[in-house]
PDB file of C-alpha atoms in Angstrom:
ATOM      1  CA  GLU A   1     101.875  77.679  88.112  1.00  0.00           C
ATOM      2  CA  ALA A   2     100.699  81.296  88.128  1.00  0.00           C
ATOM      3  CA  GLN A   3      96.925  81.249  88.183  1.00  0.00           C
ATOM      4  CA  VAL A   4      93.594  82.571  89.402  1.00  0.00           C
ATOM      5  CA  THR A   5      91.548  79.787  91.030  1.00  0.00           C
ATOM      6  CA  GLN A   6      87.857  80.086  91.564  1.00  0.00           C
ATOM      7  CA  ASN A   7      85.469  77.604  93.038  1.00  0.00           C
ATOM      8  CA  PRO A   8      83.086  76.031  92.375  1.00  0.00           C
ATOM      9  CA  ARG A   9      83.072  75.711  88.592  1.00  0.00           C
ATOM     10  CA  TYR A  10      79.333  74.933  88.559  1.00  0.00           C
ATOM     11  CA  LEU A  11      76.628  75.784  91.080  1.00  0.00           C
ATOM     12  CA  ILE A  12      72.968  75.320  91.118  1.00  0.00           C
ATOM     13  CA  THR A  13      71.167  76.901  94.114  1.00  0.00           C
ATOM     14  CA  VAL A  14      67.719  78.095  95.174  1.00  0.00           C
ATOM     15  CA  THR A  15      66.535  81.659  95.476  1.00  0.00           C
ATOM     16  CA  GLY A  16      67.476  83.232  98.838  1.00  0.00           C
ATOM     17  CA  LYS A  17      70.094  80.688  99.888  1.00  0.00           C
ATOM     18  CA  LYS A  18      73.263  82.555 100.542  1.00  0.00           C
ATOM     19  CA  LEU A  19      76.384  81.532  98.682  1.00  0.00           C
ATOM     20  CA  THR A  20      80.051  82.360  98.299  1.00  0.00           C
ATOM     21  CA  VAL A  21      82.222  81.952  95.307  1.00  0.00           C
ATOM     22  CA  THR A  22      85.846  81.829  96.214  1.00  0.00           C
ATOM     23  CA  CYS A  23      88.756  83.294  94.283  1.00  0.00           C
ATOM     24  CA  SER A  24      92.426  83.007  95.041  1.00  0.00           C
ATOM     25  CA  GLN A  25      95.509  84.191  93.013  1.00  0.00           C
ATOM     26  CA  ASN A  26      99.126  83.158  93.610  1.00  0.00           C
ATOM     27  CA  MET A  27     100.821  86.030  91.714  1.00  0.00           C
ATOM     28  CA  ASN A  28     100.856  88.663  94.412  1.00  0.00           C
ATOM     29  CA  HIS A  29      98.698  90.884  92.293  1.00  0.00           C
ATOM     30  CA  GLU A  30      97.343  94.188  93.716  1.00  0.00           C
ATOM     31  CA  TYR A  31      94.240  94.461  91.587  1.00  0.00           C
ATOM     32  CA  MET A  32      91.350  91.921  91.627  1.00  0.00           C
ATOM     33  CA  SER A  33      87.907  91.993  90.082  1.00  0.00           C
ATOM     34  CA  TRP A  34      84.731  90.106  89.536  1.00  0.00           C
ATOM     35  CA  TYR A  35      82.937  90.054  86.235  1.00  0.00           C
ATOM     36  CA  ARG A  36      79.734  88.484  85.098  1.00  0.00           C
ATOM     37  CA  GLN A  37      79.142  87.357  81.470  1.00  0.00           C
ATOM     38  CA  ASP A  38      75.586  87.234  80.012  1.00  0.00           C
ATOM     39  CA  PRO A  39      74.545  86.558  76.469  1.00  0.00           C
ATOM     40  CA  GLY A  40      74.114  89.798  74.494  1.00  0.00           C
ATOM     41  CA  LEU A  41      75.542  91.913  77.373  1.00  0.00           C
ATOM     42  CA  GLY A  42      79.144  90.818  77.252  1.00  0.00           C
ATOM     43  CA  LEU A  43      81.332  91.116  80.422  1.00  0.00           C
ATOM     44  CA  ARG A  44      80.474  93.557  83.102  1.00  0.00           C
ATOM     45  CA  GLN A  45      82.480  94.414  86.164  1.00  0.00           C
ATOM     46  CA  ILE A  46      80.728  93.718  89.559  1.00  0.00           C
ATOM     47  CA  TYR A  47      83.301  94.746  92.058  1.00  0.00           C
ATOM     48  CA  TYR A  48      86.967  95.446  92.139  1.00  0.00           C
ATOM     49  CA  SER A  49      89.702  95.801  94.736  1.00  0.00           C
ATOM     50  CA  MET A  50      92.915  97.760  94.453  1.00  0.00           C
ATOM     51  CA  ASN A  51      94.557  96.278  97.583  1.00  0.00           C
ATOM     52  CA  VAL A  52      93.765  94.650 100.855  1.00  0.00           C
ATOM     53  CA  GLU A  53      90.692  96.246 102.516  1.00  0.00           C
ATOM     54  CA  VAL A  54      90.144  98.479  99.488  1.00  0.00           C
ATOM     55  CA  THR A  55      87.129  97.576  97.408  1.00  0.00           C
ATOM     56  CA  ASP A  56      84.619  99.382  95.344  1.00  0.00           C
ATOM     57  CA  LYS A  57      81.623  98.946  93.099  1.00  0.00           C
ATOM     58  CA  GLY A  58      81.862  98.232  89.446  1.00  0.00           C
ATOM     59  CA  ASP A  59      79.071  98.551  86.883  1.00  0.00           C
ATOM     60  CA  VAL A  60      76.561  95.967  88.329  1.00  0.00           C
ATOM     61  CA  PRO A  61      77.185  95.644  92.096  1.00  0.00           C
ATOM     62  CA  GLU A  62      73.595  95.274  93.224  1.00  0.00           C
ATOM     63  CA  GLY A  63      72.973  91.997  95.035  1.00  0.00           C
ATOM     64  CA  TYR A  64      76.670  91.206  95.619  1.00  0.00           C
ATOM     65  CA  LYS A  65      79.258  91.668  98.321  1.00  0.00           C
ATOM     66  CA  VAL A  66      82.924  91.172  98.331  1.00  0.00           C
ATOM     67  CA  SER A  67      85.780  91.305 100.837  1.00  0.00           C
ATOM     68  CA  ARG A  68      89.600  91.596 100.556  1.00  0.00           C
ATOM     69  CA  LYS A  69      91.035  90.603 103.944  1.00  0.00           C
ATOM     70  CA  GLU A  70      94.132  89.042 102.392  1.00  0.00           C
ATOM     71  CA  LYS A  71      95.935  90.021  99.167  1.00  0.00           C
ATOM     72  CA  ARG A  72      95.435  86.604  97.514  1.00  0.00           C
ATOM     73  CA  ASN A  73      91.630  86.171  98.232  1.00  0.00           C
ATOM     74  CA  PHE A  74      88.748  87.971  96.885  1.00  0.00           C
ATOM     75  CA  PRO A  75      85.406  86.029  97.536  1.00  0.00           C
ATOM     76  CA  LEU A  76      82.112  87.081  95.919  1.00  0.00           C
ATOM     77  CA  ILE A  77      79.097  86.738  98.231  1.00  0.00           C
ATOM     78  CA  LEU A  78      75.517  86.537  97.111  1.00  0.00           C
ATOM     79  CA  GLU A  79      73.479  87.111 100.353  1.00  0.00           C
ATOM     80  CA  SER A  80      70.109  86.346  98.757  1.00  0.00           C
ATOM     81  CA  PRO A  81      70.464  85.083  95.219  1.00  0.00           C
ATOM     82  CA  SER A  82      67.802  85.687  92.726  1.00  0.00           C
ATOM     83  CA  PRO A  83      67.200  84.109  89.280  1.00  0.00           C
ATOM     84  CA  ASN A  84      68.519  87.241  87.544  1.00  0.00           C
ATOM     85  CA  GLN A  85      71.864  86.444  88.975  1.00  0.00           C
ATOM     86  CA  THR A  86      72.117  83.304  86.936  1.00  0.00           C
ATOM     87  CA  SER A  87      75.300  83.952  84.904  1.00  0.00           C
ATOM     88  CA  LEU A  88      78.883  82.976  84.262  1.00  0.00           C
ATOM     89  CA  TYR A  89      81.196  84.612  86.800  1.00  0.00           C
ATOM     90  CA  PHE A  90      84.836  85.318  86.345  1.00  0.00           C
ATOM     91  CA  CYS A  91      87.358  86.441  88.952  1.00  0.00           C
ATOM     92  CA  ALA A  92      90.475  88.210  87.668  1.00  0.00           C
ATOM     93  CA  SER A  93      93.699  89.654  88.977  1.00  0.00           C
ATOM     94  CA  SER A  94      96.278  92.011  87.649  1.00  0.00           C
ATOM     95  CA  PHE A  95      99.620  93.486  88.828  1.00  0.00           C
ATOM     96  CA  ARG A  96      99.216  96.749  87.123  1.00  0.00           C
ATOM     97  CA  ARG A  97      96.746  98.382  84.628  1.00  0.00           C
ATOM     98  CA  ALA A  98      98.996  97.883  81.662  1.00  0.00           C
ATOM     99  CA  ASP A  99      99.038  94.148  82.096  1.00  0.00           C
ATOM    100  CA  GLY A 100      95.375  93.436  81.737  1.00  0.00           C
ATOM    101  CA  TYR A 101      93.718  90.841  83.816  1.00  0.00           C
ATOM    102  CA  THR A 102      94.400  87.120  84.258  1.00  0.00           C
ATOM    103  CA  PHE A 103      91.063  85.364  84.634  1.00  0.00           C
ATOM    104  CA  GLY A 104      89.975  82.376  86.522  1.00  0.00           C
ATOM    105  CA  SER A 105      88.220  79.469  84.724  1.00  0.00           C
ATOM    106  CA  GLY A 106      84.735  80.778  85.544  1.00  0.00           C
ATOM    107  CA  THR A 107      81.836  79.737  87.699  1.00  0.00           C
ATOM    108  CA  ARG A 108      78.533  78.994  86.053  1.00  0.00           C
ATOM    109  CA  LEU A 109      75.862  79.825  88.528  1.00  0.00           C
ATOM    110  CA  THR A 110      72.170  78.907  88.159  1.00  0.00           C
ATOM    111  CA  VAL A 111      69.609  80.232  90.643  1.00  0.00           C
ATOM    112  CA  VAL A 112      66.216  78.552  90.475  1.00  0.00           C
TER     113      VAL A 112
ATOM    114  CA  ALA B   1      83.511 106.371  80.477  1.00  0.00           C
ATOM    115  CA  GLN B   2      85.356 104.139  78.203  1.00  0.00           C
ATOM    116  CA  LYS B   3      83.479 102.161  75.506  1.00  0.00           C
ATOM    117  CA  VAL B   4      84.385  99.364  73.166  1.00  0.00           C
ATOM    118  CA  THR B   5      82.350  98.418  70.052  1.00  0.00           C
ATOM    119  CA  GLN B   6      82.710  95.182  68.140  1.00  0.00           C
ATOM    120  CA  ALA B   7      80.088  95.462  65.424  1.00  0.00           C
ATOM    121  CA  GLN B   8      80.047  91.953  63.919  1.00  0.00           C
ATOM    122  CA  THR B   9      78.524  89.458  66.264  1.00  0.00           C
ATOM    123  CA  GLU B  10      78.997  86.210  64.457  1.00  0.00           C
ATOM    124  CA  ILE B  11      81.412  85.558  61.611  1.00  0.00           C
ATOM    125  CA  SER B  12      81.644  82.275  59.646  1.00  0.00           C
ATOM    126  CA  VAL B  13      84.588  81.453  57.512  1.00  0.00           C
ATOM    127  CA  VAL B  14      85.844  78.393  55.682  1.00  0.00           C
ATOM    128  CA  GLU B  15      89.028  76.908  57.010  1.00  0.00           C
ATOM    129  CA  LYS B  16      92.097  78.562  55.551  1.00  0.00           C
ATOM    130  CA  GLU B  17      90.368  81.835  54.875  1.00  0.00           C
ATOM    131  CA  ASP B  18      91.448  85.076  56.607  1.00  0.00           C
ATOM    132  CA  VAL B  19      89.171  86.768  59.045  1.00  0.00           C
ATOM    133  CA  THR B  20      89.406  90.258  60.437  1.00  0.00           C
ATOM    134  CA  LEU B  21      87.683  91.332  63.646  1.00  0.00           C
ATOM    135  CA  ASP B  22      86.972  95.046  64.007  1.00  0.00           C
ATOM    136  CA  CYS B  23      87.276  96.854  67.281  1.00  0.00           C
ATOM    137  CA  VAL B  24      86.550 100.573  67.762  1.00  0.00           C
ATOM    138  CA  TYR B  25      87.013 102.214  71.098  1.00  0.00           C
ATOM    139  CA  GLU B  26      86.148 105.471  72.891  1.00  0.00           C
ATOM    140  CA  THR B  27      88.014 107.047  75.688  1.00  0.00           C
ATOM    141  CA  ARG B  28      88.943 110.550  77.000  1.00  0.00           C
ATOM    142  CA  ASP B  29      92.100 109.354  78.479  1.00  0.00           C
ATOM    143  CA  THR B  30      95.372 109.979  76.625  1.00  0.00           C
ATOM    144  CA  THR B  31      96.992 106.965  78.253  1.00  0.00           C
ATOM    145  CA  TYR B  32      95.058 103.719  77.867  1.00  0.00           C
ATOM    146  CA  TYR B  33      95.588  99.981  77.175  1.00  0.00           C
ATOM    147  CA  LEU B  34      93.952  97.785  74.700  1.00  0.00           C
ATOM    148  CA  PHE B  35      93.631  94.080  74.829  1.00  0.00           C
ATOM    149  CA  TRP B  36      92.234  91.036  72.907  1.00  0.00           C
ATOM    150  CA  TYR B  37      90.990  87.950  74.663  1.00  0.00           C
ATOM    151  CA  LYS B  38      89.793  84.631  73.279  1.00  0.00           C
ATOM    152  CA  GLN B  39      87.035  82.604  74.780  1.00  0.00           C
ATOM    153  CA  PRO B  40      87.061  79.013  73.360  1.00  0.00           C
ATOM    154  CA  PRO B  41      83.966  76.744  73.769  1.00  0.00           C
ATOM    155  CA  SER B  42      85.341  75.475  77.082  1.00  0.00           C
ATOM    156  CA  GLY B  43      84.625  79.006  78.415  1.00  0.00           C
ATOM    157  CA  GLU B  44      87.835  80.267  79.897  1.00  0.00           C
ATOM    158  CA  LEU B  45      89.224  83.738  78.865  1.00  0.00           C
ATOM    159  CA  VAL B  46      92.621  83.620  77.305  1.00  0.00           C
ATOM    160  CA  PHE B  47      94.823  86.691  76.965  1.00  0.00           C
ATOM    161  CA  LEU B  48      96.110  87.268  73.416  1.00  0.00           C
ATOM    162  CA  ILE B  49      97.685  90.690  73.306  1.00  0.00           C
ATOM    163  CA  ARG B  50      97.990  94.104  75.002  1.00  0.00           C
ATOM    164  CA  ARG B  51      98.857  97.476  73.467  1.00  0.00           C
ATOM    165  CA  ASN B  52      99.339 100.805  75.117  1.00  0.00           C
ATOM    166  CA  SER B  53      98.286 104.009  73.623  1.00  0.00           C
ATOM    167  CA  PHE B  54     101.736 105.136  72.803  1.00  0.00           C
ATOM    168  CA  ASP B  55     102.735 102.066  70.869  1.00  0.00           C
ATOM    169  CA  GLU B  56     101.182 102.096  67.444  1.00  0.00           C
ATOM    170  CA  GLN B  57     103.262  99.372  66.019  1.00  0.00           C
ATOM    171  CA  ASN B  58     101.424  96.605  64.484  1.00  0.00           C
ATOM    172  CA  GLU B  59     102.142  93.062  65.764  1.00  0.00           C
ATOM    173  CA  ILE B  60     102.269  89.675  64.350  1.00  0.00           C
ATOM    174  CA  SER B  61     102.291  86.455  66.338  1.00  0.00           C
ATOM    175  CA  GLY B  62     102.095  83.395  64.167  1.00  0.00           C
ATOM    176  CA  ARG B  63      98.814  83.490  62.313  1.00  0.00           C
ATOM    177  CA  TYR B  64      97.543  86.365  64.462  1.00  0.00           C
ATOM    178  CA  SER B  65      98.126  89.998  63.678  1.00  0.00           C
ATOM    179  CA  TRP B  66      96.876  93.234  65.143  1.00  0.00           C
ATOM    180  CA  ASN B  67      96.510  96.782  63.553  1.00  0.00           C
ATOM    181  CA  PHE B  68      96.319  99.611  65.932  1.00  0.00           C
ATOM    182  CA  GLN B  69      95.298 102.924  64.475  1.00  0.00           C
ATOM    183  CA  LYS B  70      94.914 105.734  66.935  1.00  0.00           C
ATOM    184  CA  SER B  71      93.631 108.134  64.305  1.00  0.00           C
ATOM    185  CA  THR B  72      90.521 105.975  63.836  1.00  0.00           C
ATOM    186  CA  SER B  73      90.436 104.639  67.423  1.00  0.00           C
ATOM    187  CA  SER B  74      90.582 101.084  66.100  1.00  0.00           C
ATOM    188  CA  PHE B  75      92.451  97.992  67.140  1.00  0.00           C
ATOM    189  CA  ASN B  76      91.638  95.261  64.632  1.00  0.00           C
ATOM    190  CA  PHE B  77      92.589  91.633  64.845  1.00  0.00           C
ATOM    191  CA  THR B  78      93.256  89.324  61.818  1.00  0.00           C
ATOM    192  CA  ILE B  79      93.507  85.562  61.819  1.00  0.00           C
ATOM    193  CA  THR B  80      95.265  84.329  58.729  1.00  0.00           C
ATOM    194  CA  ALA B  81      94.646  80.968  57.293  1.00  0.00           C
ATOM    195  CA  SER B  82      92.010  80.194  59.909  1.00  0.00           C
ATOM    196  CA  GLN B  83      91.819  76.781  61.507  1.00  0.00           C
ATOM    197  CA  VAL B  84      88.938  74.983  63.274  1.00  0.00           C
ATOM    198  CA  VAL B  85      90.788  75.549  66.561  1.00  0.00           C
ATOM    199  CA  ASP B  86      90.256  79.242  66.012  1.00  0.00           C
ATOM    200  CA  SER B  87      86.525  78.851  66.603  1.00  0.00           C
ATOM    201  CA  ALA B  88      85.861  80.959  69.619  1.00  0.00           C
ATOM    202  CA  VAL B  89      84.481  84.275  70.868  1.00  0.00           C
ATOM    203  CA  TYR B  90      87.006  87.046  70.691  1.00  0.00           C
ATOM    204  CA  PHE B  91      86.838  90.083  72.894  1.00  0.00           C
ATOM    205  CA  CYS B  92      88.446  93.462  72.569  1.00  0.00           C
ATOM    206  CA  ALA B  93      88.894  95.391  75.787  1.00  0.00           C
ATOM    207  CA  LEU B  94      90.054  98.755  76.923  1.00  0.00           C
ATOM    208  CA  SER B  95      91.503  99.961  80.322  1.00  0.00           C
ATOM    209  CA  GLU B  96      92.106 103.531  81.154  1.00  0.00           C
ATOM    210  CA  SER B  97      95.024 104.862  83.213  1.00  0.00           C
ATOM    211  CA  TYR B  98      92.930 106.089  86.106  1.00  0.00           C
ATOM    212  CA  GLY B  99      89.932 104.833  88.138  1.00  0.00           C
ATOM    213  CA  ASN B 100      89.129 101.344  89.046  1.00  0.00           C
ATOM    214  CA  ASN B 101      91.271  99.307  86.620  1.00  0.00           C
ATOM    215  CA  ARG B 102      88.019  98.437  84.903  1.00  0.00           C
ATOM    216  CA  LEU B 103      88.395  96.487  81.653  1.00  0.00           C
ATOM    217  CA  ALA B 104      85.614  97.624  79.422  1.00  0.00           C
ATOM    218  CA  PHE B 105      84.823  94.759  76.999  1.00  0.00           C
ATOM    219  CA  GLY B 106      83.146  94.787  73.646  1.00  0.00           C
ATOM    220  CA  LYS B 107      80.293  92.385  73.073  1.00  0.00           C
ATOM    221  CA  GLY B 108      82.573  89.887  71.414  1.00  0.00           C
ATOM    222  CA  ASN B 109      82.874  88.320  67.953  1.00  0.00           C
ATOM    223  CA  GLN B 110      81.743  84.698  67.625  1.00  0.00           C
ATOM    224  CA  VAL B 111      84.059  83.188  64.970  1.00  0.00           C
ATOM    225  CA  VAL B 112      82.985  79.910  63.439  1.00  0.00           C
ATOM    226  CA  VAL B 113      85.518  78.180  61.208  1.00  0.00           C
ATOM    227  CA  ILE B 114      83.940  75.612  58.913  1.00  0.00           C
ATOM    228  CA  PRO B 115      86.141  72.728  58.001  1.00  0.00           C
TER     229      PRO B 115
END
């Protein structure tokens, strides 16, 4: 089944403890992105990648890192999480711009 | 930069009524792509439709229909004979033909269908 898989679905962590949210797609898509969703703010792009080893900042990149060493994987790294990073995170992939994104199921992160 | 506006935040309808969700967009690009996504209470984002800027044909899919009007920069979505399962947040989104393949989302419309 064609899909974007992100893990974990739910995560509660403490301020400052490094964490990684994994994302993998099995559709051979070139484009991948991370979004965060917050009440009243909608969905905002954190980082994106146009291909292996090509990544760039989106609208809200502060406090996040990504890497794209393989086409299928695009992990999101929070080196030192803070409470303002409590949010619902979505990974997404796309073959081309006209297709729009296929989204993962989301990761609900709480930083206390 | 592209921008998408969905003015109504929460809309309540009684089951079997029709509901129309307005989406107005801004872009300087002549080639762009418009999308609608559904987010049910379970939280995932479900793709509903895409439209490119050169295709102004309206589309109907079951009880869903979309009206794209380039002249008013609008891409409205109508649910006919709403059902409780239509209760969700609906997002309109826009992608331009250059740059970072960023999907710019509107704030979403919370649709509540009352049985």
